[in-house]
PDB file of C-alpha atoms (C1' of nucleotides) in Angstrom:
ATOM      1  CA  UNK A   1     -52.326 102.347   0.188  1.00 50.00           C
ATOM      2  CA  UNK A   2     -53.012 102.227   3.882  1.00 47.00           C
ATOM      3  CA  UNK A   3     -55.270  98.788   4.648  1.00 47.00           C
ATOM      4  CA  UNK A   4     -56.056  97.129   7.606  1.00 50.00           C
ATOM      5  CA  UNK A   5     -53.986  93.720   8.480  1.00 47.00           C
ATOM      6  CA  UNK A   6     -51.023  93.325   7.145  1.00 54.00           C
ATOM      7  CA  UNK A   7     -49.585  93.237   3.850  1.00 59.00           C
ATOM      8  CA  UNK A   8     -46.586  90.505   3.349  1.00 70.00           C
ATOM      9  CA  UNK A   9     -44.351  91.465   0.568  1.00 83.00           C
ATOM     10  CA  UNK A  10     -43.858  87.951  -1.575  1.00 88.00           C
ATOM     11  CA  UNK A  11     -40.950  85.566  -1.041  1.00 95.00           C
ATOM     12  CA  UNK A  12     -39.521  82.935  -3.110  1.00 97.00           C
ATOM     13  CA  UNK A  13     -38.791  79.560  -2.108  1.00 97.00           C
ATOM     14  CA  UNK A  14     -36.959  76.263  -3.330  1.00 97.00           C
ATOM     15  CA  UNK A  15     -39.001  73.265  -3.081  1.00 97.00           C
ATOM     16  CA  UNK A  16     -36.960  69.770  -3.744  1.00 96.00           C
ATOM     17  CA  UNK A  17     -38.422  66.808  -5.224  1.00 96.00           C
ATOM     18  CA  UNK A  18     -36.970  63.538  -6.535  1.00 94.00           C
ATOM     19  CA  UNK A  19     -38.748  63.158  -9.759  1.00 94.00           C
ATOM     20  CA  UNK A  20     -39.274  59.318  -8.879  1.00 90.00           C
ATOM     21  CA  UNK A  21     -41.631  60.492  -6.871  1.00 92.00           C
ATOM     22  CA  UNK A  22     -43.199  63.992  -8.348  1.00 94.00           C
ATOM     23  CA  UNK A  23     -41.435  64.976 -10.905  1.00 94.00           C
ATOM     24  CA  UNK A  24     -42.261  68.329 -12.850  1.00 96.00           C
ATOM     25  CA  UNK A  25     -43.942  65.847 -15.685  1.00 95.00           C
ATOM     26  CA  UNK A  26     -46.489  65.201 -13.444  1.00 96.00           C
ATOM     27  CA  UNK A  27     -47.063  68.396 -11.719  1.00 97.00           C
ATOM     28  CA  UNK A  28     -47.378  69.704 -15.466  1.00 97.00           C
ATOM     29  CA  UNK A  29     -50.285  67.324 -15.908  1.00 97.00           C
ATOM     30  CA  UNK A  30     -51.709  67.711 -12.509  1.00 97.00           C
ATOM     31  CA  UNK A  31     -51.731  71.662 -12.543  1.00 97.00           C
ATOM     32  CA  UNK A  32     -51.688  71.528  -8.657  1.00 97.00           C
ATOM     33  CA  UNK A  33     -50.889  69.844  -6.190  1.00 97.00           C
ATOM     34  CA  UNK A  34     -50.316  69.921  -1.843  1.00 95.00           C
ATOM     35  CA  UNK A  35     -47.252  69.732  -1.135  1.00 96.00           C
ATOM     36  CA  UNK A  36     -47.288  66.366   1.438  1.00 94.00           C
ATOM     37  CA  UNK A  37     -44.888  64.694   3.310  1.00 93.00           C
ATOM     38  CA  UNK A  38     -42.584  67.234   4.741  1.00 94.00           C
ATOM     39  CA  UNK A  39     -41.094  65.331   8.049  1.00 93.00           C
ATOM     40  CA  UNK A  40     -38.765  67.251   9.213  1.00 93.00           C
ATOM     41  CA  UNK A  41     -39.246  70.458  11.636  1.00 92.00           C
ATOM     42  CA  UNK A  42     -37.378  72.785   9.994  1.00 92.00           C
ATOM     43  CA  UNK A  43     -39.076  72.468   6.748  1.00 94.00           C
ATOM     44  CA  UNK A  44     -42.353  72.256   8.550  1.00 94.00           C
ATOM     45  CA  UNK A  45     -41.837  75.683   9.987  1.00 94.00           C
ATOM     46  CA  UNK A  46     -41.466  77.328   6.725  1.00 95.00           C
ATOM     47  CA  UNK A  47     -44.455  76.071   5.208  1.00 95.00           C
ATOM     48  CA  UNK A  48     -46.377  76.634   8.883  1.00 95.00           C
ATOM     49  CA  UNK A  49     -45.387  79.631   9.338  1.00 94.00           C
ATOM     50  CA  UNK A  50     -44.135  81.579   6.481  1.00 95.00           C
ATOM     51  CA  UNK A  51     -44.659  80.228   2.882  1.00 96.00           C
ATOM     52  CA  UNK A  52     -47.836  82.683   1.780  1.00 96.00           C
ATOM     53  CA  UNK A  53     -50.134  82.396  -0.778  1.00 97.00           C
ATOM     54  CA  UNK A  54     -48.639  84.364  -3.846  1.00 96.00           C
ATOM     55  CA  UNK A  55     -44.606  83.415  -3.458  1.00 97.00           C
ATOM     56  CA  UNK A  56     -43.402  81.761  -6.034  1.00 97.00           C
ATOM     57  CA  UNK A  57     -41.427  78.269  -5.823  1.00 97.00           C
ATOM     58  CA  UNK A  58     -38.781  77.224  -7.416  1.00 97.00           C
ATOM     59  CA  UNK A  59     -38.936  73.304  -8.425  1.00 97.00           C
ATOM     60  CA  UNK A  60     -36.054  71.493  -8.197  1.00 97.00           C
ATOM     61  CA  UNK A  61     -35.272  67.547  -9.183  1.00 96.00           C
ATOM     62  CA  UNK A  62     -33.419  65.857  -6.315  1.00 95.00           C
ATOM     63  CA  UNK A  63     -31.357  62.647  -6.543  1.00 93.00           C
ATOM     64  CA  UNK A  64     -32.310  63.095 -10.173  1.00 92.00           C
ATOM     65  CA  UNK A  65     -30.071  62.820 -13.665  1.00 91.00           C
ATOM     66  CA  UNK A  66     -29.816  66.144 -13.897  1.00 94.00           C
ATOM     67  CA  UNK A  67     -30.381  67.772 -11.055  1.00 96.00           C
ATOM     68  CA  UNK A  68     -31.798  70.479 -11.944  1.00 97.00           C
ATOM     69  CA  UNK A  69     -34.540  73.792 -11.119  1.00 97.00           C
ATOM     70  CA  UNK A  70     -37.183  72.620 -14.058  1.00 97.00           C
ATOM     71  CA  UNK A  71     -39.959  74.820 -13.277  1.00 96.00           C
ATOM     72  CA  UNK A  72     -41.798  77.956 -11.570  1.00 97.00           C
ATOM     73  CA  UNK A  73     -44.817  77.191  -9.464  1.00 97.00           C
ATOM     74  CA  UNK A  74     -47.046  79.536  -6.911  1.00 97.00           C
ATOM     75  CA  UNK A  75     -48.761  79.362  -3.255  1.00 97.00           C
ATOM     76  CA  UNK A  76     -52.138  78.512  -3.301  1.00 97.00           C
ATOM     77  CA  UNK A  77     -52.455  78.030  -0.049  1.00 97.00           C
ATOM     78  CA  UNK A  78     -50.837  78.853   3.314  1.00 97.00           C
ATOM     79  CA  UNK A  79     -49.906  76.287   5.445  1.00 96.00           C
ATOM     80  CA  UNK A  80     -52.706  73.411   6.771  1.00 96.00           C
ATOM     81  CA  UNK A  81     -52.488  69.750   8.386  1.00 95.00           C
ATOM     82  CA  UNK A  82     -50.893  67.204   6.469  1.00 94.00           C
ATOM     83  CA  UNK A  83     -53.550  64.867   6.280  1.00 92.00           C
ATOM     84  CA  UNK A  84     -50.930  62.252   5.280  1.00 91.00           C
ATOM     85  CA  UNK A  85     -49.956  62.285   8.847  1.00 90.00           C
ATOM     86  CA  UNK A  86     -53.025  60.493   9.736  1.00 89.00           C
ATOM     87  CA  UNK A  87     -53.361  57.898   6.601  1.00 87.00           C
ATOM     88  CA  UNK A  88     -52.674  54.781   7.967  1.00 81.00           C
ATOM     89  CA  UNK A  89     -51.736  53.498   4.154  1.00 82.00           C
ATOM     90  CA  UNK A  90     -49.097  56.391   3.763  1.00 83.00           C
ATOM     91  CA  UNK A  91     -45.874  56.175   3.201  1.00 84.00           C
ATOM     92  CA  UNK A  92     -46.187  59.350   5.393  1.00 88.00           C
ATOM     93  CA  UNK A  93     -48.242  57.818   8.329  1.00 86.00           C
ATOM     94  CA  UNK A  94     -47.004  59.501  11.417  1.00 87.00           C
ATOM     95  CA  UNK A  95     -49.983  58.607  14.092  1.00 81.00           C
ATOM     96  CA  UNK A  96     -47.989  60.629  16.988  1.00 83.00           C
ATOM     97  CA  UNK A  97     -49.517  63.445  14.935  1.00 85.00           C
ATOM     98  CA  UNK A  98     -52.573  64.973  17.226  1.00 84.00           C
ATOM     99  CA  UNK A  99     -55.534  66.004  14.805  1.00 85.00           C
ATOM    100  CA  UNK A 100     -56.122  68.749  17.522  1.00 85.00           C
ATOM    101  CA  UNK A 101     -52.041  70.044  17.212  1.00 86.00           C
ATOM    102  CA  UNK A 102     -50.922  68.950  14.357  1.00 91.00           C
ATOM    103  CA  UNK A 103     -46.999  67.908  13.984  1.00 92.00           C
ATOM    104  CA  UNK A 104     -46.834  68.232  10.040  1.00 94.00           C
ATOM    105  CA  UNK A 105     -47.909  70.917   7.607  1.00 95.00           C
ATOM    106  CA  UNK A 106     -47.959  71.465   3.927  1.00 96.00           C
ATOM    107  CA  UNK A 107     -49.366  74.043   1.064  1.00 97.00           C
ATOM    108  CA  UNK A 108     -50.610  74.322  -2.339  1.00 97.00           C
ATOM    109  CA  UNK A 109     -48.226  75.093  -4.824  1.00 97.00           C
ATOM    110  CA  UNK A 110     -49.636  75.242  -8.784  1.00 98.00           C
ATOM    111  CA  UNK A 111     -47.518  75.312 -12.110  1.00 97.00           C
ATOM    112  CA  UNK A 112     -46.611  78.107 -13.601  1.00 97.00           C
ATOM    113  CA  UNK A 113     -44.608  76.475 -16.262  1.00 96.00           C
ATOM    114  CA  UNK A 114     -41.755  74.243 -16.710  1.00 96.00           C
ATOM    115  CA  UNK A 115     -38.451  75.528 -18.277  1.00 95.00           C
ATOM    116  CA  UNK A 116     -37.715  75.712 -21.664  1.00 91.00           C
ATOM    117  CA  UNK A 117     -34.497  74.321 -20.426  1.00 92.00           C
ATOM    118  CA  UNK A 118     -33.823  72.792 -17.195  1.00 95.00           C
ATOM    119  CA  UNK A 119     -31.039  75.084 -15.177  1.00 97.00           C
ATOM    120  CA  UNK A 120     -28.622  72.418 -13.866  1.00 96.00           C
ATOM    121  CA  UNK A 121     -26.959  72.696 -10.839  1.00 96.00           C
ATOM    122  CA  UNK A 122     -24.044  72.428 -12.257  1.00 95.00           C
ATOM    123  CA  UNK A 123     -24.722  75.572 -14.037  1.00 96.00           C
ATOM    124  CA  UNK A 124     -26.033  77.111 -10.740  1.00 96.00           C
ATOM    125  CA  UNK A 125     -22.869  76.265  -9.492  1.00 95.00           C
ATOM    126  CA  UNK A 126     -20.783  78.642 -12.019  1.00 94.00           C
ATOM    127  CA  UNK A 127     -22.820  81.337 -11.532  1.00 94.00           C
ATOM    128  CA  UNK A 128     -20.869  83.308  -8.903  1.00 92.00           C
ATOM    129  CA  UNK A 129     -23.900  85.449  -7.986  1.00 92.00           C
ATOM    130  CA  UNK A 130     -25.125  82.395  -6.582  1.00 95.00           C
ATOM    131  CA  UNK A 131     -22.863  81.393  -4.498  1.00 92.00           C
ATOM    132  CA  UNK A 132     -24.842  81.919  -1.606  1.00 93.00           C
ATOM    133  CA  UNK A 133     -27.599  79.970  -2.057  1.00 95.00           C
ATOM    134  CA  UNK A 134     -28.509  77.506   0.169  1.00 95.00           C
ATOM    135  CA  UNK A 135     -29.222  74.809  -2.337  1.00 96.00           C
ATOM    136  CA  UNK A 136     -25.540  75.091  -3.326  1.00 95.00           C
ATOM    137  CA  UNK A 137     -24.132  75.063   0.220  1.00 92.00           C
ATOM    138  CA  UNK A 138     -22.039  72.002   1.692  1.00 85.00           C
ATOM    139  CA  UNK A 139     -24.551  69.770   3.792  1.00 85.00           C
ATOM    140  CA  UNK A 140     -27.358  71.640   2.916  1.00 88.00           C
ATOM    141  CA  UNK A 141     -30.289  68.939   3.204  1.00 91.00           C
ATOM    142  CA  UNK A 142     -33.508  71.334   3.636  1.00 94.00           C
ATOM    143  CA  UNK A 143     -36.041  70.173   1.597  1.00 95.00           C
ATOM    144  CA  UNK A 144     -38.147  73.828   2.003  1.00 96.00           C
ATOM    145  CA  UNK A 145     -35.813  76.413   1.319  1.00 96.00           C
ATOM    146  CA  UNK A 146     -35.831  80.168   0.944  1.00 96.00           C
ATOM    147  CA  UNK A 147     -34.748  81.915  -2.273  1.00 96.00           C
ATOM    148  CA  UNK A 148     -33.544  85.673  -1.975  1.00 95.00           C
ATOM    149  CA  UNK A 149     -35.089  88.171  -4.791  1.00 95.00           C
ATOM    150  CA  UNK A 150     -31.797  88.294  -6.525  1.00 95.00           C
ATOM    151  CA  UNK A 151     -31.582  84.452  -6.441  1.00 96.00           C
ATOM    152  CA  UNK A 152     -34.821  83.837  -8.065  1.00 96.00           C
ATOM    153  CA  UNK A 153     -34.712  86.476 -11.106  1.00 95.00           C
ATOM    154  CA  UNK A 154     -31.063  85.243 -11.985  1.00 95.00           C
ATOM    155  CA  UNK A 155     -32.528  81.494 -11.899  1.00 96.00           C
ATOM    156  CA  UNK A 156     -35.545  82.177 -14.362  1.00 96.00           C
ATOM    157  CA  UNK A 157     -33.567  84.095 -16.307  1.00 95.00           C
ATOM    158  CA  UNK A 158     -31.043  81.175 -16.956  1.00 95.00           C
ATOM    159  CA  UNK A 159     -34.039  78.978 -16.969  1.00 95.00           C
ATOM    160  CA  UNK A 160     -35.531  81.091 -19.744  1.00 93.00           C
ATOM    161  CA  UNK A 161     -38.797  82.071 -17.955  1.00 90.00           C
ATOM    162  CA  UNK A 162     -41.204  83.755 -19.645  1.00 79.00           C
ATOM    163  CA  UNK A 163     -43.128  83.879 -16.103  1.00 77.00           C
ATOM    164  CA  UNK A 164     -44.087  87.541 -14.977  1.00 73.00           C
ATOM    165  CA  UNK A 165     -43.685  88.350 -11.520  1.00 75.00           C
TER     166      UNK A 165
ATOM    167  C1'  DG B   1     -22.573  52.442  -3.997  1.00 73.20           C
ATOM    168  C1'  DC B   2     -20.213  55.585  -0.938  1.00 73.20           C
ATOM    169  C1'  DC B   3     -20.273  58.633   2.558  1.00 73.20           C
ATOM    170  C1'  DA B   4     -20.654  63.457   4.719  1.00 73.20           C
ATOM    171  C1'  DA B   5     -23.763  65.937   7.168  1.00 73.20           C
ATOM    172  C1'  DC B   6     -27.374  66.145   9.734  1.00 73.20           C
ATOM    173  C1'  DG B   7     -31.598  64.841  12.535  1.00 73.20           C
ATOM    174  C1'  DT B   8     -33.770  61.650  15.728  1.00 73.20           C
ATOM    175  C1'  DT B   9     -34.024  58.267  19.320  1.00 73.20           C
ATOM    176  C1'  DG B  10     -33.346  56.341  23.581  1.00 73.20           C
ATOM    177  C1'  DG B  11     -30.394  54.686  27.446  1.00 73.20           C
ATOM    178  C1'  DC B  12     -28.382  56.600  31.253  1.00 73.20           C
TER     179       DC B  12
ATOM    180  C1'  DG C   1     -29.501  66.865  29.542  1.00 73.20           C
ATOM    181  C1'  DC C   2     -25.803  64.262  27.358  1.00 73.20           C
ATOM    182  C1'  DC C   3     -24.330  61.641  23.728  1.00 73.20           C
ATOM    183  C1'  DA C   4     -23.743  57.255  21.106  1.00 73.20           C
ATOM    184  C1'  DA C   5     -26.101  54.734  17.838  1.00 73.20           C
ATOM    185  C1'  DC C   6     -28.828  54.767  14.171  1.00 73.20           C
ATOM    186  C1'  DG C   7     -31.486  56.523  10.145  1.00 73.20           C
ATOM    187  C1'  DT C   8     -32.035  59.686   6.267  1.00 73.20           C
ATOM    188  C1'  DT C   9     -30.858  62.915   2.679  1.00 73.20           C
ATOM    189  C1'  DG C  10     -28.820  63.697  -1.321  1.00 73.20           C
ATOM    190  C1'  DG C  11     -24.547  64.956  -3.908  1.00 73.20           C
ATOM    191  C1'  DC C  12     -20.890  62.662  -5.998  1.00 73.20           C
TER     192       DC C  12
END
DNA sequence: GCCAACGTTGGC
DNA sequence: GCCAACGTTGGC
């Protein structure tokens, strides 16, 4: 169907978060939640510029026993400030942050649902059609990372998703 | 707790 | 603009 502006086909995305600090119990409870405190420029670009409302978003348990992708969530919201930036109580407080340009961004990501089973990284890691993901890469630190198409059905699957998409 | 791999900072 | 020092991330 022809429309005016354009139409952005979804993309999937791996979001990392040690559970000490928001962990999938939580976000379970909670329903929603922005996604704050993204500091570093790569990651900020993604959510700036490209995470839309509608991709989906794999969440993964960092420096966590197991590591693991425990859940499915979706964009809510395009990128806006982090208002974190400007908290002076944050853990997050970065006051070189100009209200009028903003240095830091972040989105709103709600739960799908959390996997019957978590899919470790060790099992991500024996899957040889995953080699190439990025969360499985040597050095790979990116907090904000994109998933391929391929990537994310094979990781619901193993994660028993009963998600449509 | 260790340390590899980055990213950032700041002197020059 | 270079690069050494330092800080952080995050798997192991």
């Amino acid at each position: 169907m022809a429309r005016a502006g354009k139409t952005t086909k979804r993309r999937y995305w791996l979001f990392k978060s040690e559970p000490d600090v928001y962990g999938i119990d939580r976000f379970v409870a909670e329903g929603r939640t922005f996604w704050d405190g993204i500091r570093n420029y790569q990651a900020r670009n993604l959510l700036r510029d490209d995470v839309q409302v509608g991709d989906g978003v794999l969440f993964y348990h960092s420096n966590a026993k197991p590591l693991a992708v425990v859940g499915v969530a979706k964009v809510v919201r395009a990128g806006y400030p982090d208002h974190t930036a400007w908290e002076s109580d944050s853990k997050y407080h970065d006051p070189k942050s100009d209200p009028d340009d903003p240095t830091w961004f972040m989105v709103d990501i709600e739960c799908v649902e959390r996997f019957e089973r978590p899919v470790t990284r060790e099992e991500l890691m024996g899957e040889s059609d995953l080699s190439e993901m990025m969360l499985l890469q040597r050095g790979s630190r990116l907090s904000i990372q994109p998933v391929t198409a391929k990537e994310w059905r094979r990781v619901l699957k193993l994660g028993g998703s009963s998600a449509s998409w």
